[in-house]
Amino acid sequence: MLVYGRNVAVEILKKPEKVQKIILQQGFDDKKILTMIEKSKIPYSFRQKKEIDCLADGVHQGILLYVRDYQYYTLGDVLNSNPSFVVILDHIEDPHNFGAIIRTCEAAGVDAIIIPKDRQVQVNATVMKTSVGTLDCMKIVRVSNLASTIDQLKENNFWVVGTALENSVDYRSIDYSGNIALVIGNEGSGISNLVSKKCDFIAKIPMYGTTNSLNASVASGIMIYEVIRNRKWGYFGL
């Protein structure tokens, strides 16, 4: 996997064993990164800017890193660690949304993120860059079927909370004190009908302005921290 940019380079170089090689632009002068590269003993080379521009599909800031592909976890791996809060992404397509959700989940202490193998953005360079170094701290499970995965979670005493505007209740009225699987739907179509039928609760975030929906990563942030708030201060706490 090819990733680029100085901020993501700093985070990745904290665990240099994942980096295979590095390409720097001629004249690259970030002393902090250069010191980290030297200490890591990762092979690197210098190239002209036009060569790097051809390799990177975005703003690279003069540094490219070739890293090993992300190694997904299995649902069994996660269930064996006695999780209490997981997030399910129902076919998120935007890598920036996915990366932002990973970052929020890591900050909130979510145990794992579950994604489907098809019609869902996978972990790629954009996701890694947007997650800003939190990807290695987050367990991401890739499954073939979300509906059957939800059944397995229910067998392990999880309550499943979906998000939608129709046939739903205010997200603040739900008790999140048990094991929770929070479902975030597709940016355009929301959660699928089959997944919706599997949910124990359908929550909505009230809208008070002219818009009738929120960006998927924003909505997930609100919902995730409501679960955390509920657990910290109790149902209907302050």
PDB file of C-alpha atoms in Angstrom:
ATOM      1  CA  MET A   1       0.000   0.000   0.000  1.00  0.00           C
ATOM      2  CA  LEU A   2       1.287   3.448  -0.923  1.00  0.00           C
ATOM      3  CA  VAL A   3       0.643   6.305   1.520  1.00  0.00           C
ATOM      4  CA  TYR A   4       1.951   9.838   1.521  1.00  0.00           C
ATOM      5  CA  GLY A   5       2.044  13.076   3.490  1.00  0.00           C
ATOM      6  CA  ARG A   6       4.153  14.301   6.405  1.00  0.00           C
ATOM      7  CA  ASN A   7       1.612  13.897   9.224  1.00  0.00           C
ATOM      8  CA  VAL A   8       0.781  10.311   8.335  1.00  0.00           C
ATOM      9  CA  ALA A   9       4.517   9.606   7.829  1.00  0.00           C
ATOM     10  CA  VAL A  10       5.287  10.700  11.390  1.00  0.00           C
ATOM     11  CA  GLU A  11       2.593   8.392  12.791  1.00  0.00           C
ATOM     12  CA  ILE A  12       3.572   5.421  10.637  1.00  0.00           C
ATOM     13  CA  LEU A  13       7.268   5.801  11.420  1.00  0.00           C
ATOM     14  CA  LYS A  14       6.470   5.285  15.097  1.00  0.00           C
ATOM     15  CA  LYS A  15       5.975   1.645  14.067  1.00  0.00           C
ATOM     16  CA  PRO A  16       8.608   1.352  11.314  1.00  0.00           C
ATOM     17  CA  GLU A  17       8.340  -2.436  10.991  1.00  0.00           C
ATOM     18  CA  LYS A  18       5.292  -1.897   8.752  1.00  0.00           C
ATOM     19  CA  VAL A  19       7.216   0.244   6.255  1.00  0.00           C
ATOM     20  CA  GLN A  20       8.898  -1.472   3.314  1.00  0.00           C
ATOM     21  CA  LYS A  21      10.584   1.512   1.654  1.00  0.00           C
ATOM     22  CA  ILE A  22      10.382   5.292   1.414  1.00  0.00           C
ATOM     23  CA  ILE A  23      10.746   7.705  -1.486  1.00  0.00           C
ATOM     24  CA  LEU A  24      11.637  11.334  -0.773  1.00  0.00           C
ATOM     25  CA  GLN A  25      11.537  14.341  -3.027  1.00  0.00           C
ATOM     26  CA  GLN A  26      14.876  15.929  -3.849  1.00  0.00           C
ATOM     27  CA  GLY A  27      15.519  18.634  -1.255  1.00  0.00           C
ATOM     28  CA  PHE A  28      13.200  17.110   1.379  1.00  0.00           C
ATOM     29  CA  ASP A  29      14.267  18.859   4.590  1.00  0.00           C
ATOM     30  CA  ASP A  30      11.919  17.827   7.401  1.00  0.00           C
ATOM     31  CA  LYS A  31      14.521  17.106  10.072  1.00  0.00           C
ATOM     32  CA  LYS A  32      12.124  15.257  12.374  1.00  0.00           C
ATOM     33  CA  ILE A  33      11.083  12.804   9.671  1.00  0.00           C
ATOM     34  CA  LEU A  34      14.623  12.404   8.342  1.00  0.00           C
ATOM     35  CA  THR A  35      15.824  11.551  11.854  1.00  0.00           C
ATOM     36  CA  MET A  36      13.041   8.988  12.276  1.00  0.00           C
ATOM     37  CA  ILE A  37      13.942   7.398   8.938  1.00  0.00           C
ATOM     38  CA  GLU A  38      17.622   7.186   9.835  1.00  0.00           C
ATOM     39  CA  LYS A  39      16.836   5.597  13.199  1.00  0.00           C
ATOM     40  CA  SER A  40      14.449   3.084  11.642  1.00  0.00           C
ATOM     41  CA  LYS A  41      17.016   2.006   9.024  1.00  0.00           C
ATOM     42  CA  ILE A  42      14.254   1.750   6.413  1.00  0.00           C
ATOM     43  CA  PRO A  43      15.634   1.875   2.849  1.00  0.00           C
ATOM     44  CA  TYR A  44      14.902   5.182   1.119  1.00  0.00           C
ATOM     45  CA  SER A  45      15.764   7.032  -2.055  1.00  0.00           C
ATOM     46  CA  PHE A  46      15.352  10.505  -3.541  1.00  0.00           C
ATOM     47  CA  ARG A  47      13.396  11.309  -6.694  1.00  0.00           C
ATOM     48  CA  GLN A  48      12.496  14.387  -8.672  1.00  0.00           C
ATOM     49  CA  LYS A  49       9.133  16.018  -7.870  1.00  0.00           C
ATOM     50  CA  LYS A  50       7.631  15.120 -11.251  1.00  0.00           C
ATOM     51  CA  GLU A  51       8.381  11.434 -10.632  1.00  0.00           C
ATOM     52  CA  ILE A  52       6.681  11.526  -7.234  1.00  0.00           C
ATOM     53  CA  ASP A  53       3.724  13.438  -8.679  1.00  0.00           C
ATOM     54  CA  CYS A  54       3.146  10.510 -11.048  1.00  0.00           C
ATOM     55  CA  LEU A  55       3.139   8.008  -8.189  1.00  0.00           C
ATOM     56  CA  ALA A  56       0.916   9.869  -5.724  1.00  0.00           C
ATOM     57  CA  ASP A  57      -2.751  10.552  -6.362  1.00  0.00           C
ATOM     58  CA  GLY A  58      -2.869  13.635  -4.155  1.00  0.00           C
ATOM     59  CA  VAL A  59      -0.776  16.066  -2.116  1.00  0.00           C
ATOM     60  CA  HIS A  60       2.285  14.081  -1.058  1.00  0.00           C
ATOM     61  CA  GLN A  61       4.384  16.818   0.643  1.00  0.00           C
ATOM     62  CA  GLY A  62       7.524  15.219  -0.703  1.00  0.00           C
ATOM     63  CA  ILE A  63       7.304  11.805   0.950  1.00  0.00           C
ATOM     64  CA  LEU A  64       5.888   8.429  -0.115  1.00  0.00           C
ATOM     65  CA  LEU A  65       5.844   5.331   2.071  1.00  0.00           C
ATOM     66  CA  TYR A  66       5.251   1.793   0.912  1.00  0.00           C
ATOM     67  CA  VAL A  67       3.632  -0.075   3.802  1.00  0.00           C
ATOM     68  CA  ARG A  68       2.223  -3.552   4.246  1.00  0.00           C
ATOM     69  CA  ASP A  69      -1.508  -3.916   3.588  1.00  0.00           C
ATOM     70  CA  TYR A  70      -3.760  -3.731   6.617  1.00  0.00           C
ATOM     71  CA  GLN A  71      -4.422  -7.114   8.229  1.00  0.00           C
ATOM     72  CA  TYR A  72      -8.106  -7.437   9.047  1.00  0.00           C
ATOM     73  CA  TYR A  73      -9.372  -9.175  12.170  1.00  0.00           C
ATOM     74  CA  THR A  74     -12.006 -11.908  12.273  1.00  0.00           C
ATOM     75  CA  LEU A  75     -15.242 -11.636  14.204  1.00  0.00           C
ATOM     76  CA  GLY A  76     -13.984 -14.483  16.377  1.00  0.00           C
ATOM     77  CA  ASP A  77     -10.861 -12.493  17.246  1.00  0.00           C
ATOM     78  CA  VAL A  78     -13.026  -9.660  18.510  1.00  0.00           C
ATOM     79  CA  LEU A  79     -15.620 -11.752  20.344  1.00  0.00           C
ATOM     80  CA  ASN A  80     -12.861 -13.610  22.162  1.00  0.00           C
ATOM     81  CA  SER A  81     -11.723 -10.303  23.669  1.00  0.00           C
ATOM     82  CA  ASN A  82     -15.127  -9.703  25.343  1.00  0.00           C
ATOM     83  CA  PRO A  83     -16.094  -6.482  23.545  1.00  0.00           C
ATOM     84  CA  SER A  84     -18.922  -4.250  24.748  1.00  0.00           C
ATOM     85  CA  PHE A  85     -19.140  -1.647  21.989  1.00  0.00           C
ATOM     86  CA  VAL A  86     -18.687  -2.206  18.255  1.00  0.00           C
ATOM     87  CA  VAL A  87     -19.541  -0.073  15.242  1.00  0.00           C
ATOM     88  CA  ILE A  88     -20.954  -1.623  12.059  1.00  0.00           C
ATOM     89  CA  LEU A  89     -20.595   0.257   8.782  1.00  0.00           C
ATOM     90  CA  ASP A  90     -23.348  -0.652   6.332  1.00  0.00           C
ATOM     91  CA  HIS A  91     -21.605  -0.008   2.985  1.00  0.00           C
ATOM     92  CA  ILE A  92     -19.808   3.291   3.566  1.00  0.00           C
ATOM     93  CA  GLU A  93     -18.334   4.372   0.227  1.00  0.00           C
ATOM     94  CA  ASP A  94     -16.299   7.514   0.956  1.00  0.00           C
ATOM     95  CA  PRO A  95     -12.748   6.755   2.193  1.00  0.00           C
ATOM     96  CA  HIS A  96     -12.616  10.118   3.981  1.00  0.00           C
ATOM     97  CA  ASN A  97     -15.738   9.199   5.961  1.00  0.00           C
ATOM     98  CA  PHE A  98     -14.272   5.796   6.777  1.00  0.00           C
ATOM     99  CA  GLY A  99     -10.981   7.296   7.928  1.00  0.00           C
ATOM    100  CA  ALA A 100     -12.741   9.894  10.070  1.00  0.00           C
ATOM    101  CA  ILE A 101     -14.937   7.203  11.654  1.00  0.00           C
ATOM    102  CA  ILE A 102     -11.856   5.118  12.471  1.00  0.00           C
ATOM    103  CA  ARG A 103     -10.290   8.121  14.172  1.00  0.00           C
ATOM    104  CA  THR A 104     -13.440   8.800  16.224  1.00  0.00           C
ATOM    105  CA  CYS A 105     -13.801   5.136  17.194  1.00  0.00           C
ATOM    106  CA  GLU A 106     -10.211   4.962  18.390  1.00  0.00           C
ATOM    107  CA  ALA A 107     -10.585   8.183  20.400  1.00  0.00           C
ATOM    108  CA  ALA A 108     -13.787   6.889  22.019  1.00  0.00           C
ATOM    109  CA  GLY A 109     -12.395   3.454  22.848  1.00  0.00           C
ATOM    110  CA  VAL A 110     -14.709   1.484  20.551  1.00  0.00           C
ATOM    111  CA  ASP A 111     -13.681  -2.184  20.590  1.00  0.00           C
ATOM    112  CA  ALA A 112     -13.971  -2.851  16.838  1.00  0.00           C
ATOM    113  CA  ILE A 113     -15.367  -1.696  13.513  1.00  0.00           C
ATOM    114  CA  ILE A 114     -17.160  -4.222  11.309  1.00  0.00           C
ATOM    115  CA  ILE A 115     -17.405  -3.716   7.544  1.00  0.00           C
ATOM    116  CA  PRO A 116     -18.739  -5.832   4.660  1.00  0.00           C
ATOM    117  CA  LYS A 117     -16.428  -7.134   1.946  1.00  0.00           C
ATOM    118  CA  ASP A 118     -18.553  -5.850  -0.910  1.00  0.00           C
ATOM    119  CA  ARG A 119     -19.824  -2.361  -1.831  1.00  0.00           C
ATOM    120  CA  GLN A 120     -17.814  -0.866   1.019  1.00  0.00           C
ATOM    121  CA  VAL A 121     -14.598   1.120   0.820  1.00  0.00           C
ATOM    122  CA  GLN A 122     -11.772  -1.010   2.179  1.00  0.00           C
ATOM    123  CA  VAL A 123      -8.681   0.146   4.052  1.00  0.00           C
ATOM    124  CA  ASN A 124      -6.633   2.041   1.479  1.00  0.00           C
ATOM    125  CA  ALA A 125      -4.132   4.897   1.363  1.00  0.00           C
ATOM    126  CA  THR A 126      -6.802   7.601   1.692  1.00  0.00           C
ATOM    127  CA  VAL A 127      -8.401   5.852   4.665  1.00  0.00           C
ATOM    128  CA  MET A 128      -5.003   5.471   6.321  1.00  0.00           C
ATOM    129  CA  LYS A 129      -4.142   9.119   5.749  1.00  0.00           C
ATOM    130  CA  THR A 130      -7.526  10.395   6.999  1.00  0.00           C
ATOM    131  CA  SER A 131      -7.371   8.233  10.123  1.00  0.00           C
ATOM    132  CA  VAL A 132      -4.065   9.970  10.978  1.00  0.00           C
ATOM    133  CA  GLY A 133      -2.181   7.113  12.583  1.00  0.00           C
ATOM    134  CA  THR A 134      -5.102   5.573  14.507  1.00  0.00           C
ATOM    135  CA  LEU A 135      -5.619   2.674  12.104  1.00  0.00           C
ATOM    136  CA  ASP A 136      -3.077   0.422  13.816  1.00  0.00           C
ATOM    137  CA  CYS A 137      -4.882   0.941  17.128  1.00  0.00           C
ATOM    138  CA  MET A 138      -8.295  -0.095  15.788  1.00  0.00           C
ATOM    139  CA  LYS A 139      -9.578  -3.611  15.165  1.00  0.00           C
ATOM    140  CA  ILE A 140     -11.362  -3.724  11.822  1.00  0.00           C
ATOM    141  CA  VAL A 141     -13.333  -6.851  10.974  1.00  0.00           C
ATOM    142  CA  ARG A 142     -14.314  -7.659   7.391  1.00  0.00           C
ATOM    143  CA  VAL A 143     -17.299  -9.980   6.963  1.00  0.00           C
ATOM    144  CA  SER A 144     -19.210 -11.520   4.058  1.00  0.00           C
ATOM    145  CA  ASN A 145     -22.700 -10.917   5.415  1.00  0.00           C
ATOM    146  CA  LEU A 146     -23.776  -8.167   7.816  1.00  0.00           C
ATOM    147  CA  ALA A 147     -27.115  -9.759   8.666  1.00  0.00           C
ATOM    148  CA  SER A 148     -25.586 -13.032   9.838  1.00  0.00           C
ATOM    149  CA  THR A 149     -22.880 -11.091  11.674  1.00  0.00           C
ATOM    150  CA  ILE A 150     -25.558  -9.194  13.575  1.00  0.00           C
ATOM    151  CA  ASP A 151     -27.158 -12.538  14.488  1.00  0.00           C
ATOM    152  CA  GLN A 152     -23.825 -13.652  15.945  1.00  0.00           C
ATOM    153  CA  LEU A 153     -23.514 -10.440  17.924  1.00  0.00           C
ATOM    154  CA  LYS A 154     -27.017 -10.937  19.307  1.00  0.00           C
ATOM    155  CA  GLU A 155     -26.056 -14.434  20.372  1.00  0.00           C
ATOM    156  CA  ASN A 156     -23.298 -12.718  22.356  1.00  0.00           C
ATOM    157  CA  ASN A 157     -25.771 -10.430  24.136  1.00  0.00           C
ATOM    158  CA  PHE A 158     -25.429  -7.328  21.957  1.00  0.00           C
ATOM    159  CA  TRP A 159     -28.215  -4.826  21.428  1.00  0.00           C
ATOM    160  CA  VAL A 160     -28.199  -3.470  17.895  1.00  0.00           C
ATOM    161  CA  VAL A 161     -28.907   0.214  17.299  1.00  0.00           C
ATOM    162  CA  GLY A 162     -29.399   1.482  13.768  1.00  0.00           C
ATOM    163  CA  THR A 163     -29.732   5.058  12.557  1.00  0.00           C
ATOM    164  CA  ALA A 164     -32.502   6.446  10.337  1.00  0.00           C
ATOM    165  CA  LEU A 165     -34.972   9.327  10.184  1.00  0.00           C
ATOM    166  CA  GLU A 166     -38.116   7.238   9.637  1.00  0.00           C
ATOM    167  CA  ASN A 167     -39.764   4.953  12.224  1.00  0.00           C
ATOM    168  CA  SER A 168     -37.172   5.946  14.787  1.00  0.00           C
ATOM    169  CA  VAL A 169     -36.789   7.389  18.276  1.00  0.00           C
ATOM    170  CA  ASP A 170     -34.627  10.209  19.586  1.00  0.00           C
ATOM    171  CA  TYR A 171     -31.115   8.839  19.985  1.00  0.00           C
ATOM    172  CA  ARG A 172     -30.940  10.263  23.512  1.00  0.00           C
ATOM    173  CA  SER A 173     -33.894   8.159  24.696  1.00  0.00           C
ATOM    174  CA  ILE A 174     -32.121   4.799  24.301  1.00  0.00           C
ATOM    175  CA  ASP A 175     -30.384   2.962  27.134  1.00  0.00           C
ATOM    176  CA  TYR A 176     -26.873   2.103  25.911  1.00  0.00           C
ATOM    177  CA  SER A 177     -25.632   0.485  29.122  1.00  0.00           C
ATOM    178  CA  GLY A 178     -25.426  -3.055  27.717  1.00  0.00           C
ATOM    179  CA  ASN A 179     -23.308  -4.447  24.905  1.00  0.00           C
ATOM    180  CA  ILE A 180     -23.981  -2.188  21.925  1.00  0.00           C
ATOM    181  CA  ALA A 181     -23.529  -2.665  18.173  1.00  0.00           C
ATOM    182  CA  LEU A 182     -24.082   0.695  16.481  1.00  0.00           C
ATOM    183  CA  VAL A 183     -24.953   0.583  12.762  1.00  0.00           C
ATOM    184  CA  ILE A 184     -24.011   3.522  10.519  1.00  0.00           C
ATOM    185  CA  GLY A 185     -25.612   3.441   7.078  1.00  0.00           C
ATOM    186  CA  ASN A 186     -24.502   4.318   3.579  1.00  0.00           C
ATOM    187  CA  GLU A 187     -24.009   8.022   2.825  1.00  0.00           C
ATOM    188  CA  GLY A 188     -26.888   8.115   0.356  1.00  0.00           C
ATOM    189  CA  SER A 189     -29.305   5.294   1.107  1.00  0.00           C
ATOM    190  CA  GLY A 190     -28.740   4.752   4.829  1.00  0.00           C
ATOM    191  CA  ILE A 191     -28.916   1.302   6.389  1.00  0.00           C
ATOM    192  CA  SER A 192     -30.290  -1.511   4.227  1.00  0.00           C
ATOM    193  CA  ASN A 193     -33.758  -2.947   4.815  1.00  0.00           C
ATOM    194  CA  LEU A 194     -32.407  -6.334   5.892  1.00  0.00           C
ATOM    195  CA  VAL A 195     -30.022  -4.775   8.419  1.00  0.00           C
ATOM    196  CA  SER A 196     -32.751  -2.420   9.639  1.00  0.00           C
ATOM    197  CA  LYS A 197     -35.004  -5.390  10.415  1.00  0.00           C
ATOM    198  CA  LYS A 198     -32.231  -6.881  12.534  1.00  0.00           C
ATOM    199  CA  CYS A 199     -31.928  -3.762  14.707  1.00  0.00           C
ATOM    200  CA  ASP A 200     -33.422  -3.651  18.201  1.00  0.00           C
ATOM    201  CA  PHE A 201     -33.685   0.143  18.059  1.00  0.00           C
ATOM    202  CA  ILE A 202     -33.669   2.700  15.262  1.00  0.00           C
ATOM    203  CA  ALA A 203     -32.344   6.046  16.443  1.00  0.00           C
ATOM    204  CA  LYS A 204     -32.562   9.483  14.884  1.00  0.00           C
ATOM    205  CA  ILE A 205     -30.607  12.672  15.492  1.00  0.00           C
ATOM    206  CA  PRO A 206     -33.107  15.572  15.524  1.00  0.00           C
ATOM    207  CA  MET A 207     -32.603  18.217  12.839  1.00  0.00           C
ATOM    208  CA  TYR A 208     -33.456  21.810  13.706  1.00  0.00           C
ATOM    209  CA  GLY A 209     -32.266  23.549  10.572  1.00  0.00           C
ATOM    210  CA  THR A 210     -33.102  23.253   6.908  1.00  0.00           C
ATOM    211  CA  THR A 211     -30.966  20.164   6.256  1.00  0.00           C
ATOM    212  CA  ASN A 212     -32.485  16.742   6.834  1.00  0.00           C
ATOM    213  CA  SER A 213     -29.323  14.663   7.160  1.00  0.00           C
ATOM    214  CA  LEU A 214     -25.760  14.690   8.456  1.00  0.00           C
ATOM    215  CA  ASN A 215     -22.502  13.466   6.981  1.00  0.00           C
ATOM    216  CA  ALA A 216     -21.940   9.813   7.945  1.00  0.00           C
ATOM    217  CA  SER A 217     -18.787  10.541   9.942  1.00  0.00           C
ATOM    218  CA  VAL A 218     -20.480  13.430  11.803  1.00  0.00           C
ATOM    219  CA  ALA A 219     -23.529  11.318  12.618  1.00  0.00           C
ATOM    220  CA  SER A 220     -21.349   8.453  13.807  1.00  0.00           C
ATOM    221  CA  GLY A 221     -19.395  10.825  16.064  1.00  0.00           C
ATOM    222  CA  ILE A 222     -22.582  12.085  17.711  1.00  0.00           C
ATOM    223  CA  MET A 223     -23.930   8.559  18.205  1.00  0.00           C
ATOM    224  CA  ILE A 224     -20.646   7.095  19.452  1.00  0.00           C
ATOM    225  CA  TYR A 225     -20.204   9.767  22.079  1.00  0.00           C
ATOM    226  CA  GLU A 226     -23.826   9.461  23.181  1.00  0.00           C
ATOM    227  CA  VAL A 227     -23.098   5.800  23.923  1.00  0.00           C
ATOM    228  CA  ILE A 228     -19.985   6.827  25.880  1.00  0.00           C
ATOM    229  CA  ARG A 229     -21.849   9.609  27.731  1.00  0.00           C
ATOM    230  CA  ASN A 230     -24.675   7.236  28.609  1.00  0.00           C
ATOM    231  CA  ARG A 231     -22.270   4.690  30.029  1.00  0.00           C
ATOM    232  CA  LYS A 232     -20.267   7.265  31.999  1.00  0.00           C
ATOM    233  CA  TRP A 233     -23.119   9.178  33.580  1.00  0.00           C
ATOM    234  CA  GLY A 234     -25.939   6.673  33.328  1.00  0.00           C
ATOM    235  CA  TYR A 235     -29.192   6.466  31.432  1.00  0.00           C
ATOM    236  CA  PHE A 236     -30.742   9.958  31.212  1.00  0.00           C
ATOM    237  CA  GLY A 237     -27.670  11.307  33.020  1.00  0.00           C
ATOM    238  CA  LEU A 238     -26.392  14.863  32.743  1.00  0.00           C
TER     239      LEU A 238
END
